mmCIF file of C-alpha atoms in Angstrom:
data_model
loop_
_atom_site.group_PDB
_atom_site.id
_atom_site.type_symbol
_atom_site.label_atom_id
_atom_site.label_comp_id
_atom_site.label_asym_id
_atom_site.label_seq_id
_atom_site.Cartn_x
_atom_site.Cartn_y
_atom_site.Cartn_z
ATOM 1 C CA UNK A 274 19.894 38.332 66.076
ATOM 2 C CA UNK A 275 16.520 40.012 66.522
ATOM 3 C CA UNK A 276 14.870 40.759 69.791
ATOM 4 C CA UNK A 277 12.695 37.625 69.530
ATOM 5 C CA UNK A 278 15.884 35.541 69.122
ATOM 6 C CA UNK A 279 17.342 37.048 72.336
ATOM 7 C CA UNK A 280 14.091 36.331 74.136
ATOM 8 C CA UNK A 281 13.970 32.815 72.808
ATOM 9 C CA UNK A 282 17.574 32.268 73.956
ATOM 10 C CA UNK A 283 16.767 33.525 77.436
ATOM 11 C CA UNK A 284 13.668 31.246 77.632
ATOM 12 C CA UNK A 285 15.794 28.255 76.595
ATOM 13 C CA UNK A 286 18.620 29.098 79.000
ATOM 14 C CA UNK A 287 16.377 30.264 81.848
ATOM 15 C CA UNK A 288 18.116 27.916 84.290
ATOM 16 C CA UNK A 289 21.499 29.507 83.558
ATOM 17 C CA UNK A 290 19.996 32.980 84.028
ATOM 18 C CA UNK A 291 18.207 32.006 87.238
ATOM 19 C CA UNK A 292 21.323 30.317 88.791
ATOM 20 C CA UNK A 293 23.556 33.288 88.131
ATOM 21 C CA UNK A 294 20.866 35.704 89.391
ATOM 22 C CA UNK A 295 20.390 33.635 92.591
ATOM 23 C CA UNK A 296 24.126 33.468 93.189
ATOM 24 C CA UNK A 297 24.521 37.234 92.700
ATOM 25 C CA UNK A 298 21.668 38.090 94.985
ATOM 26 C CA UNK A 299 22.835 35.525 97.526
ATOM 27 C CA UNK A 300 26.371 36.939 97.458
ATOM 28 C CA UNK A 301 24.870 40.406 98.096
ATOM 29 C CA UNK A 302 22.930 39.149 101.113
ATOM 30 C CA UNK A 303 25.977 37.355 102.513
ATOM 31 C CA UNK A 304 27.980 40.497 102.106
ATOM 32 C CA UNK A 305 25.404 42.547 103.940
ATOM 33 C CA UNK A 306 25.506 40.108 106.841
ATOM 34 C CA UNK A 307 29.227 39.520 107.061
ATOM 35 C CA UNK A 308 31.007 42.753 105.983
ATOM 36 C CA UNK A 309 32.148 44.898 108.996
ATOM 37 C CA UNK A 310 29.967 47.891 109.656
ATOM 38 C CA UNK A 311 31.593 51.309 109.498
ATOM 39 C CA UNK A 312 30.221 54.442 111.185
ATOM 40 C CA UNK A 313 31.014 58.043 110.393
ATOM 41 C CA UNK A 314 30.875 61.137 112.627
ATOM 42 C CA UNK A 315 31.328 64.660 111.329
ATOM 43 C CA UNK A 316 32.235 67.867 113.182
ATOM 44 C CA UNK A 317 31.880 71.305 111.538
ATOM 45 C CA UNK A 318 34.181 74.196 112.170
ATOM 46 C CA UNK A 319 33.548 77.822 111.154
ATOM 47 C CA UNK A 320 36.483 79.931 110.217
ATOM 48 C CA UNK A 321 36.114 83.683 110.856
ATOM 49 C CA UNK A 322 38.374 86.722 110.891
ATOM 50 C CA UNK A 323 39.407 89.093 113.648
ATOM 51 C CA UNK A 324 39.412 91.973 111.152
ATOM 52 C CA UNK A 325 36.249 93.793 110.244
ATOM 53 C CA UNK A 326 37.641 95.035 106.929
ATOM 54 C CA UNK A 327 36.758 93.511 103.519
ATOM 55 C CA UNK A 328 40.380 92.365 103.191
ATOM 56 C CA UNK A 329 39.994 90.204 106.278
ATOM 57 C CA UNK A 330 37.130 88.272 104.746
ATOM 58 C CA UNK A 331 39.007 87.858 101.507
ATOM 59 C CA UNK A 332 42.045 86.583 103.428
ATOM 60 C CA UNK A 333 39.941 83.938 105.201
ATOM 61 C CA UNK A 334 38.297 82.903 101.878
ATOM 62 C CA UNK A 335 41.752 82.360 100.366
ATOM 63 C CA UNK A 336 43.299 80.594 103.368
ATOM 64 C CA UNK A 337 40.443 78.272 104.301
ATOM 65 C CA UNK A 338 41.037 76.218 101.187
ATOM 66 C CA UNK A 339 44.352 74.989 102.533
ATOM 67 C CA UNK A 340 43.183 74.172 106.031
ATOM 68 C CA UNK A 341 41.855 70.621 105.349
ATOM 69 C CA UNK A 342 45.396 69.358 104.828
ATOM 70 C CA UNK A 343 46.343 70.542 108.332
ATOM 71 C CA UNK A 344 43.615 68.389 109.947
ATOM 72 C CA UNK A 345 45.355 65.257 108.653
ATOM 73 C CA UNK A 346 48.842 66.358 109.737
ATOM 74 C CA UNK A 347 50.905 64.846 112.611
ATOM 75 C CA UNK A 348 50.626 68.150 114.446
ATOM 76 C CA UNK A 349 46.868 67.523 114.914
ATOM 77 C CA UNK A 350 46.616 63.691 114.991
ATOM 78 C CA UNK A 351 49.383 62.724 117.288
ATOM 79 C CA UNK A 352 48.107 64.804 120.200
ATOM 80 C CA UNK A 353 44.668 63.318 119.597
ATOM 81 C CA UNK A 354 46.051 59.797 119.776
ATOM 82 C CA UNK A 355 47.788 60.535 122.975
ATOM 83 C CA UNK A 356 44.807 62.366 124.499
ATOM 84 C CA UNK A 357 42.355 59.580 123.754
ATOM 85 C CA UNK A 358 44.736 56.707 124.316
ATOM 86 C CA UNK A 359 43.959 55.161 120.980
ATOM 87 C CA UNK A 360 45.596 51.832 120.164
ATOM 88 C CA UNK A 361 45.728 52.505 116.411
ATOM 89 C CA UNK A 362 48.793 53.723 114.800
ATOM 90 C CA UNK A 363 49.139 57.190 113.248
ATOM 91 C CA UNK A 364 48.658 55.829 109.695
ATOM 92 C CA UNK A 365 45.493 53.956 110.699
ATOM 93 C CA UNK A 366 43.987 57.135 112.299
ATOM 94 C CA UNK A 367 45.111 59.254 109.312
ATOM 95 C CA UNK A 368 43.231 56.932 106.911
ATOM 96 C CA UNK A 369 40.114 57.235 108.991
ATOM 97 C CA UNK A 370 40.148 61.049 109.123
ATOM 98 C CA UNK A 371 39.137 63.156 106.231
ATOM 99 C CA UNK A 372 38.677 66.989 106.096
ATOM 100 C CA UNK A 373 37.025 69.157 103.450
ATOM 101 C CA UNK A 374 36.088 72.686 102.677
ATOM 102 C CA UNK A 375 32.633 72.940 101.008
ATOM 103 C CA UNK A 376 32.660 75.115 97.997
ATOM 104 C CA UNK A 377 32.088 78.889 98.553
ATOM 105 C CA UNK A 378 32.132 78.532 102.318
ATOM 106 C CA UNK A 379 34.463 79.313 105.160
ATOM 107 C CA UNK A 380 33.582 76.057 106.892
ATOM 108 C CA UNK A 381 35.734 73.001 107.394
ATOM 109 C CA UNK A 382 34.203 69.604 108.045
ATOM 110 C CA UNK A 383 36.098 66.848 109.908
ATOM 111 C CA UNK A 384 34.755 63.350 109.235
ATOM 112 C CA UNK A 385 36.022 60.231 111.068
ATOM 113 C CA UNK A 386 35.154 56.690 110.033
ATOM 114 C CA UNK A 387 35.429 53.794 112.499
ATOM 115 C CA UNK A 388 33.801 50.414 113.297
ATOM 116 C CA UNK A 389 33.050 51.872 116.802
ATOM 117 C CA UNK A 390 30.443 54.647 116.579
ATOM 118 C CA UNK A 391 31.433 56.203 119.855
ATOM 119 C CA UNK A 392 35.095 56.336 118.947
ATOM 120 C CA UNK A 393 34.222 57.907 115.597
ATOM 121 C CA UNK A 394 32.433 60.763 117.442
ATOM 122 C CA UNK A 395 35.169 61.236 120.052
ATOM 123 C CA UNK A 396 37.977 61.271 117.502
ATOM 124 C CA UNK A 397 36.056 63.725 115.292
ATOM 125 C CA UNK A 398 35.443 66.165 118.178
ATOM 126 C CA UNK A 399 39.016 65.790 119.434
ATOM 127 C CA UNK A 400 40.517 66.463 115.947
ATOM 128 C CA UNK A 401 38.195 69.442 115.481
ATOM 129 C CA UNK A 402 39.401 71.069 118.671
ATOM 130 C CA UNK A 403 43.050 70.301 118.102
ATOM 131 C CA UNK A 404 42.710 71.474 114.466
ATOM 132 C CA UNK A 405 41.312 74.836 115.501
ATOM 133 C CA UNK A 406 44.176 75.389 118.001
ATOM 134 C CA UNK A 407 46.826 74.426 115.458
ATOM 135 C CA UNK A 408 45.420 76.658 112.720
ATOM 136 C CA UNK A 409 45.329 79.637 115.137
ATOM 137 C CA UNK A 410 48.890 79.021 116.207
ATOM 138 C CA UNK A 411 50.078 78.768 112.608
ATOM 139 C CA UNK A 412 48.348 81.987 111.571
ATOM 140 C CA UNK A 413 49.752 83.967 114.499
ATOM 141 C CA UNK A 414 53.231 83.859 113.175
ATOM 142 C CA UNK A 415 55.402 86.424 114.962
ATOM 143 C CA UNK A 416 52.430 88.431 116.103
ATOM 144 C CA UNK A 417 50.400 87.737 119.137
ATOM 145 C CA UNK A 418 47.065 87.957 117.473
ATOM 146 C CA UNK A 419 45.830 85.474 114.820
ATOM 147 C CA UNK A 420 43.939 87.029 111.842
ATOM 148 C CA UNK A 421 41.439 84.104 111.933
ATOM 149 C CA UNK A 422 39.282 82.436 114.493
ATOM 150 C CA UNK A 423 37.978 78.801 114.405
ATOM 151 C CA UNK A 424 34.861 77.727 116.229
ATOM 152 C CA UNK A 425 33.402 74.229 116.424
ATOM 153 C CA UNK A 426 29.804 75.110 115.485
ATOM 154 C CA UNK A 427 28.493 71.572 115.143
ATOM 155 C CA UNK A 428 30.170 68.928 117.328
ATOM 156 C CA UNK A 429 29.977 65.353 116.119
ATOM 157 C CA UNK A 430 27.368 63.050 117.635
ATOM 158 C CA UNK A 431 27.407 59.265 117.993
ATOM 159 C CA UNK A 432 26.120 57.862 114.642
ATOM 160 C CA UNK A 433 23.279 55.365 114.898
ATOM 161 C CA UNK A 434 23.430 53.817 111.399
ATOM 162 C CA UNK A 435 26.437 52.610 109.488
ATOM 163 C CA UNK A 436 27.675 54.209 106.285
ATOM 164 C CA UNK A 437 28.823 50.889 104.968
ATOM 165 C CA UNK A 438 27.750 48.415 103.965
ATOM 166 C CA UNK A 439 24.522 49.997 102.590
ATOM 167 C CA UNK A 440 22.044 47.076 102.476
ATOM 168 C CA UNK A 441 19.687 48.361 99.785
ATOM 169 C CA UNK A 442 22.619 49.520 97.593
ATOM 170 C CA UNK A 443 24.344 46.103 97.833
ATOM 171 C CA UNK A 444 21.038 44.254 97.182
ATOM 172 C CA UNK A 445 20.286 46.485 94.169
ATOM 173 C CA UNK A 446 23.709 45.904 92.821
ATOM 174 C CA UNK A 447 23.362 42.187 93.238
ATOM 175 C CA UNK A 448 20.024 42.207 91.441
ATOM 176 C CA UNK A 449 21.272 44.337 88.543
ATOM 177 C CA UNK A 450 24.542 42.324 88.247
ATOM 178 C CA UNK A 451 22.675 39.074 88.347
ATOM 179 C CA UNK A 452 20.198 40.094 85.714
ATOM 180 C CA UNK A 453 22.711 41.616 83.332
ATOM 181 C CA UNK A 454 25.460 39.024 83.677
ATOM 182 C CA UNK A 455 22.950 36.143 83.804
ATOM 183 C CA UNK A 456 21.304 37.335 80.589
ATOM 184 C CA UNK A 457 24.700 37.795 78.901
ATOM 185 C CA UNK A 458 25.911 34.332 79.934
ATOM 186 C CA UNK A 459 22.633 32.750 78.904
ATOM 187 C CA UNK A 460 22.689 34.374 75.438
ATOM 188 C CA UNK A 461 26.465 33.610 74.909
ATOM 189 C CA UNK A 462 25.889 29.953 75.957
ATOM 190 C CA UNK A 463 22.919 29.714 73.539
ATOM 191 C CA UNK A 464 24.842 31.403 70.735
ATOM 192 C CA UNK A 465 27.736 28.963 71.075
ATOM 193 C CA UNK A 466 25.404 25.973 71.374
ATOM 194 C CA UNK A 467 25.675 23.637 68.375
ATOM 195 C CA UNK A 468 22.513 21.742 69.068
ATOM 196 C CA UNK A 469 19.126 22.418 67.289
ATOM 197 C CA UNK A 470 16.406 24.176 69.136
ATOM 198 C CA UNK A 471 14.180 25.936 66.497
ATOM 199 C CA UNK A 472 12.541 25.436 63.202
ATOM 200 C CA UNK A 473 14.876 28.005 61.653
ATOM 201 C CA UNK A 474 17.990 26.186 62.951
ATOM 202 C CA UNK A 475 16.699 22.891 61.509
ATOM 203 C CA UNK A 476 16.121 24.466 58.080
ATOM 204 C CA UNK A 477 19.583 25.989 58.136
ATOM 205 C CA UNK A 478 21.336 22.812 59.233
ATOM 206 C CA UNK A 479 19.381 20.822 56.499
ATOM 207 C CA UNK A 480 21.287 22.752 53.883
ATOM 208 C CA UNK A 481 20.019 23.258 50.281
ATOM 209 C CA UNK A 482 16.341 22.914 50.058
ATOM 210 C CA UNK A 483 15.884 23.584 53.819
ATOM 211 C CA UNK A 484 13.257 26.245 53.015
ATOM 212 C CA UNK A 485 11.099 23.564 51.390
ATOM 213 C CA UNK A 486 11.560 21.066 54.254
ATOM 214 C CA UNK A 487 8.324 20.278 56.205
ATOM 215 C CA UNK A 488 9.115 20.944 59.892
ATOM 216 C CA UNK A 489 6.457 20.210 62.473
ATOM 217 C CA UNK A 490 7.308 22.223 65.557
ATOM 218 C CA UNK A 491 5.354 23.010 68.740
ATOM 219 C CA UNK A 492 3.153 26.085 68.369
ATOM 220 C CA UNK A 493 3.983 29.080 70.524
ATOM 221 C CA UNK A 494 1.826 31.428 72.575
ATOM 222 C CA UNK A 495 -1.892 30.801 72.550
ATOM 223 C CA UNK A 496 -1.584 28.688 69.386
ATOM 224 C CA UNK A 497 -0.142 25.805 71.438
ATOM 225 C CA UNK A 498 -3.726 25.221 72.793
ATOM 226 C CA UNK A 499 -5.168 24.731 69.299
ATOM 227 C CA UNK A 500 -6.262 21.257 68.494
ATOM 228 C CA UNK A 501 -5.488 21.928 64.769
ATOM 229 C CA UNK A 502 -1.890 23.235 65.030
ATOM 230 C CA UNK A 503 -1.059 23.039 68.714
ATOM 231 C CA UNK A 504 0.822 19.680 68.634
ATOM 232 C CA UNK A 505 3.182 18.212 66.073
ATOM 233 C CA UNK A 506 1.712 14.792 66.762
ATOM 234 C CA UNK A 507 -1.664 15.917 65.517
ATOM 235 C CA UNK A 508 -0.160 17.516 62.406
ATOM 236 C CA UNK A 509 1.845 14.420 61.606
ATOM 237 C CA UNK A 510 -1.184 12.207 62.084
ATOM 238 C CA UNK A 511 -3.111 14.186 59.476
ATOM 239 C CA UNK A 512 -0.198 13.926 57.011
ATOM 240 C CA UNK A 513 -0.094 10.155 57.504
ATOM 241 C CA UNK A 514 -3.835 9.866 57.243
ATOM 242 C CA UNK A 515 -3.653 11.376 53.728
ATOM 243 C CA UNK A 516 -0.999 8.873 52.761
ATOM 244 C CA UNK A 517 -2.963 5.973 54.220
ATOM 245 C CA UNK A 518 -6.005 6.774 52.139
ATOM 246 C CA UNK A 519 -4.240 5.502 49.048
ATOM 247 C CA UNK A 520 -2.541 2.466 50.542
ATOM 248 C CA UNK A 521 -1.317 1.105 53.903
ATOM 249 C CA UNK A 522 1.873 2.930 54.905
ATOM 250 C CA UNK A 523 4.828 1.901 57.082
ATOM 251 C CA UNK A 524 6.281 4.900 59.047
ATOM 252 C CA UNK A 525 9.691 5.017 60.645
ATOM 253 C CA UNK A 526 10.370 7.729 63.311
ATOM 254 C CA UNK A 527 14.102 8.188 62.949
ATOM 255 C CA UNK A 528 16.130 9.992 65.698
ATOM 256 C CA UNK A 529 19.853 10.679 66.187
ATOM 257 C CA UNK A 530 20.193 8.258 69.047
ATOM 258 C CA UNK A 531 20.512 8.246 72.843
ATOM 259 C CA UNK A 532 18.176 7.115 75.612
ATOM 260 C CA UNK A 533 15.219 9.380 74.693
ATOM 261 C CA UNK A 534 11.632 8.122 74.995
ATOM 262 C CA UNK A 535 10.400 11.142 72.940
ATOM 263 C CA UNK A 536 10.161 9.215 69.581
ATOM 264 C CA UNK A 537 8.372 6.316 71.271
ATOM 265 C CA UNK A 538 5.870 8.651 72.961
ATOM 266 C CA UNK A 539 5.374 10.447 69.671
ATOM 267 C CA UNK A 540 4.678 7.224 67.904
ATOM 268 C CA UNK A 541 2.067 6.259 70.464
ATOM 269 C CA UNK A 542 0.479 9.679 70.338
ATOM 270 C CA UNK A 543 0.307 9.659 66.559
ATOM 271 C CA UNK A 544 -1.227 6.193 66.569
ATOM 272 C CA UNK A 545 -3.902 7.391 68.994
ATOM 273 C CA UNK A 546 -4.651 10.422 66.870
ATOM 274 C CA UNK A 547 -5.052 8.246 63.800
ATOM 275 C CA UNK A 548 -7.354 5.795 65.688
ATOM 276 C CA UNK A 549 -9.546 8.652 66.858
ATOM 277 C CA UNK A 550 -9.737 9.940 63.232
ATOM 278 C CA UNK A 551 -10.942 6.472 62.057
ATOM 279 C CA UNK A 552 -7.626 5.249 60.573
ATOM 280 C CA UNK A 553 -6.337 1.976 61.921
ATOM 281 C CA UNK A 554 -2.812 2.350 63.300
ATOM 282 C CA UNK A 555 -0.382 0.373 65.282
ATOM 283 C CA UNK A 556 3.070 0.832 66.904
ATOM 284 C CA UNK A 557 5.301 -2.070 66.119
ATOM 285 C CA UNK A 558 8.888 -3.093 66.671
ATOM 286 C CA UNK A 559 11.713 -1.934 64.419
ATOM 287 C CA UNK A 560 11.197 -4.512 61.658
ATOM 288 C CA UNK A 561 8.297 -3.414 59.432
ATOM 289 C CA UNK A 562 7.164 -7.019 58.982
ATOM 290 C CA UNK A 563 6.907 -7.733 62.747
ATOM 291 C CA UNK A 564 3.533 -8.847 63.867
ATOM 292 C CA UNK A 565 2.357 -7.082 67.094
ATOM 293 C CA UNK A 566 0.272 -9.035 69.456
ATOM 294 C CA UNK A 567 -3.438 -8.322 69.668
ATOM 295 C CA UNK A 568 -5.224 -7.220 72.853
ATOM 296 C CA UNK A 569 -7.179 -9.939 74.654
ATOM 297 C CA UNK A 570 -10.478 -10.895 73.057
ATOM 298 C CA UNK A 571 -9.602 -9.521 69.599
ATOM 299 C CA UNK A 572 -8.392 -11.059 66.372
ATOM 300 C CA UNK A 573 -4.606 -11.263 65.823
ATOM 301 C CA UNK A 574 -3.342 -8.008 64.401
ATOM 302 C CA UNK A 575 -1.422 -9.918 61.712
ATOM 303 C CA UNK A 576 -4.802 -10.809 60.198
ATOM 304 C CA UNK A 577 -5.948 -7.193 60.074
ATOM 305 C CA UNK A 578 -4.929 -4.599 57.602
ATOM 306 C CA UNK A 579 -3.604 -1.711 59.561
ATOM 307 C CA UNK A 580 -3.454 1.434 57.438
ATOM 308 C CA UNK A 581 -0.478 2.899 59.357
ATOM 309 C CA UNK A 582 2.233 0.939 61.027
ATOM 310 C CA UNK A 583 4.685 3.052 63.076
ATOM 311 C CA UNK A 584 8.208 2.105 64.244
ATOM 312 C CA UNK A 585 11.035 3.951 65.965
ATOM 313 C CA UNK A 586 14.667 3.622 65.155
ATOM 314 C CA UNK A 587 17.927 5.604 65.602
ATOM 315 C CA UNK A 588 20.320 6.710 62.883
ATOM 316 C CA UNK A 589 22.830 4.140 64.404
ATOM 317 C CA UNK A 590 20.687 1.284 63.135
ATOM 318 C CA UNK A 591 22.093 -0.979 60.384
ATOM 319 C CA UNK A 592 21.531 0.442 56.941
ATOM 320 C CA UNK A 593 19.815 -2.836 55.984
ATOM 321 C CA UNK A 594 17.075 -2.007 58.459
ATOM 322 C CA UNK A 595 16.592 1.510 57.161
ATOM 323 C CA UNK A 596 16.596 0.326 53.544
ATOM 324 C CA UNK A 597 13.315 -1.453 54.241
ATOM 325 C CA UNK A 598 11.659 1.999 54.304
ATOM 326 C CA UNK A 599 12.756 3.010 50.849
ATOM 327 C CA UNK A 600 9.521 1.759 49.160
ATOM 328 C CA UNK A 601 6.570 3.759 48.047
ATOM 329 C CA UNK A 602 4.496 2.297 50.861
ATOM 330 C CA UNK A 603 6.890 3.673 53.474
ATOM 331 C CA UNK A 604 7.675 7.091 55.025
ATOM 332 C CA UNK A 605 10.514 8.294 57.187
ATOM 333 C CA UNK A 606 9.994 11.057 59.717
ATOM 334 C CA UNK A 607 13.078 12.542 61.415
ATOM 335 C CA UNK A 608 12.514 13.294 65.097
ATOM 336 C CA UNK A 609 14.642 16.056 66.639
ATOM 337 C CA UNK A 610 14.656 16.616 70.401
ATOM 338 C CA UNK A 611 15.411 20.310 70.948
ATOM 339 C CA UNK A 612 18.864 20.713 72.437
ATOM 340 C CA UNK A 613 19.862 17.092 71.900
ATOM 341 C CA UNK A 614 20.674 16.789 68.133
ATOM 342 C CA UNK A 615 23.803 18.578 67.005
ATOM 343 C CA UNK A 616 23.553 20.703 63.829
ATOM 344 C CA UNK A 617 26.152 18.511 62.138
ATOM 345 C CA UNK A 618 24.015 15.296 62.747
ATOM 346 C CA UNK A 619 21.048 16.421 60.673
ATOM 347 C CA UNK A 620 22.902 16.749 57.350
ATOM 348 C CA UNK A 621 24.624 13.434 58.113
ATOM 349 C CA UNK A 622 21.211 11.785 58.473
ATOM 350 C CA UNK A 623 20.162 13.406 55.181
ATOM 351 C CA UNK A 624 23.242 12.096 53.295
ATOM 352 C CA UNK A 625 22.520 8.631 54.768
ATOM 353 C CA UNK A 626 18.859 8.726 53.614
ATOM 354 C CA UNK A 627 19.854 10.139 50.206
ATOM 355 C CA UNK A 628 22.249 7.147 49.765
ATOM 356 C CA UNK A 629 19.364 4.799 50.529
ATOM 357 C CA UNK A 630 17.039 6.608 48.108
ATOM 358 C CA UNK A 631 14.765 7.772 50.951
ATOM 359 C CA UNK A 632 13.274 11.282 51.062
ATOM 360 C CA UNK A 633 11.999 12.079 54.517
ATOM 361 C CA UNK A 634 8.291 12.999 54.891
ATOM 362 C CA UNK A 635 8.917 15.660 57.506
ATOM 363 C CA UNK A 636 10.975 16.666 60.470
ATOM 364 C CA UNK A 637 9.319 16.713 63.914
ATOM 365 C CA UNK A 638 10.757 19.035 66.518
ATOM 366 C CA UNK A 639 10.061 17.893 70.157
ATOM 367 C CA UNK A 640 10.499 20.218 73.096
ATOM 368 C CA UNK A 641 13.589 19.991 75.321
ATOM 369 C CA UNK A 642 13.474 17.691 78.245
ATOM 370 C CA UNK A 643 12.148 19.224 81.400
ATOM 371 C CA UNK A 644 9.619 21.312 79.504
ATOM 372 C CA UNK A 645 6.025 20.350 78.939
ATOM 373 C CA UNK A 646 5.969 18.232 75.860
ATOM 374 C CA UNK A 647 3.741 20.120 73.400
ATOM 375 C CA UNK A 648 4.221 17.420 70.731
ATOM 376 C CA UNK A 649 3.111 14.362 72.681
ATOM 377 C CA UNK A 650 0.446 13.437 75.132
ATOM 378 C CA UNK A 651 1.394 13.243 78.777
ATOM 379 C CA UNK A 652 -1.176 10.601 79.867
ATOM 380 C CA UNK A 653 -3.318 8.021 78.089
ATOM 381 C CA UNK A 654 -6.812 9.309 77.196
ATOM 382 C CA UNK A 655 -8.633 6.005 77.285
ATOM 383 C CA UNK A 656 -8.388 2.281 78.165
ATOM 384 C CA UNK A 657 -7.174 1.559 74.636
ATOM 385 C CA UNK A 658 -4.274 4.027 74.713
ATOM 386 C CA UNK A 659 -0.721 2.720 75.159
ATOM 387 C CA UNK A 660 0.314 3.009 78.858
ATOM 388 C CA UNK A 661 3.369 5.298 78.955
ATOM 389 C CA UNK A 662 5.095 3.137 81.526
ATOM 390 C CA UNK A 663 5.506 0.685 78.632
ATOM 391 C CA UNK A 664 7.538 3.319 76.840
ATOM 392 C CA UNK A 665 9.788 4.591 79.646
ATOM 393 C CA UNK A 666 11.293 1.456 81.187
ATOM 394 C CA UNK A 667 14.853 0.318 81.045
ATOM 395 C CA UNK A 668 14.283 -2.093 78.182
ATOM 396 C CA UNK A 669 15.447 -1.128 74.640
ATOM 397 C CA UNK A 670 13.226 1.207 72.628
ATOM 398 C CA UNK A 671 12.084 -1.460 70.188
ATOM 399 C CA UNK A 672 12.409 -4.663 72.182
ATOM 400 C CA UNK A 673 8.812 -5.645 71.684
ATOM 401 C CA UNK A 674 5.810 -4.503 69.608
ATOM 402 C CA UNK A 675 3.429 -2.122 71.261
ATOM 403 C CA UNK A 676 -0.134 -1.636 70.101
ATOM 404 C CA UNK A 677 -2.244 1.458 69.972
ATOM 405 C CA UNK A 678 -5.998 1.332 70.345
ATOM 406 C CA UNK A 679 -7.715 -1.795 69.358
#
């Protein structure tokens, strides 16, 4: 797949992408509001030496690396729990305390995390004081003087902002996750979709000779505004106009099936295009010999010679009905609604038409439902146009004849 294929897949599956993105961002916002807030207070302790010699500084530099473990020992934490009257157990306090020795320093930092900012500061300062006393006692050994001194140089203060959750970090994570996962799911869903969406997919599903197949698809980009190539209905109308110059032509718009008003709308729009171009056209019922009723005040249409007579039918229709369009004065146009016809249905329609001796004039690709129909008109353009409410009711698609402009 090329980049344009991925972009086309994302455009077709934008709803999937948007839903996953919205769920991801919504989850992040909920997490920001509901997750418990944790505060962290840090106290700093400087470790010095009682000796002025170089060996004393080297001794401290070597020993200070092992001091952080002492801050988390029972010798330090149990007296703190008792002194502050904490309700938490030793293991809970131990998990909330962390000590570290920054690289190339003789400093020890005591950090305490708690949901209560005041408790975090109190525990951090208490641990720092008890830690300093414990280290001095341990370094004394049998002598009365400890080779090191520990001083709390920066007592912990009550934190004003939580360290977790971090709103902007969670929100950014939700946005990135939603975009990436949403795009991946949308592309995967489109890749596993067996329905037809593009002109290339139609040619591939058609099989041998697909490259020579005439496919009328909605134009993309700024070309969709072109009156010449912007709408498949206008293109199909010009093709039919050329056929109608030689003799009257009966046209069947054949779709796979289902309750889709697209073929009926397309037939009406093609008829209107032909009428505007000066070619008489009418939309009739399924049977090509059906006589549509004339508008009030005009001669019966059965007495007129309409150059183009359009009908709609599904591939589920009896073969006897479809065989009526095998003559030279007839043309069959396959109508494909993007995302509604499976790739396996198109070659089946082809085999059926081949068995009837019918070669389709073209394949018209209509946009998927919910998108602006680039192939058919959305509203009538004049009093003679067919009202679209006649085409979208609950009655069957071809229950009664429908006329285009008089």
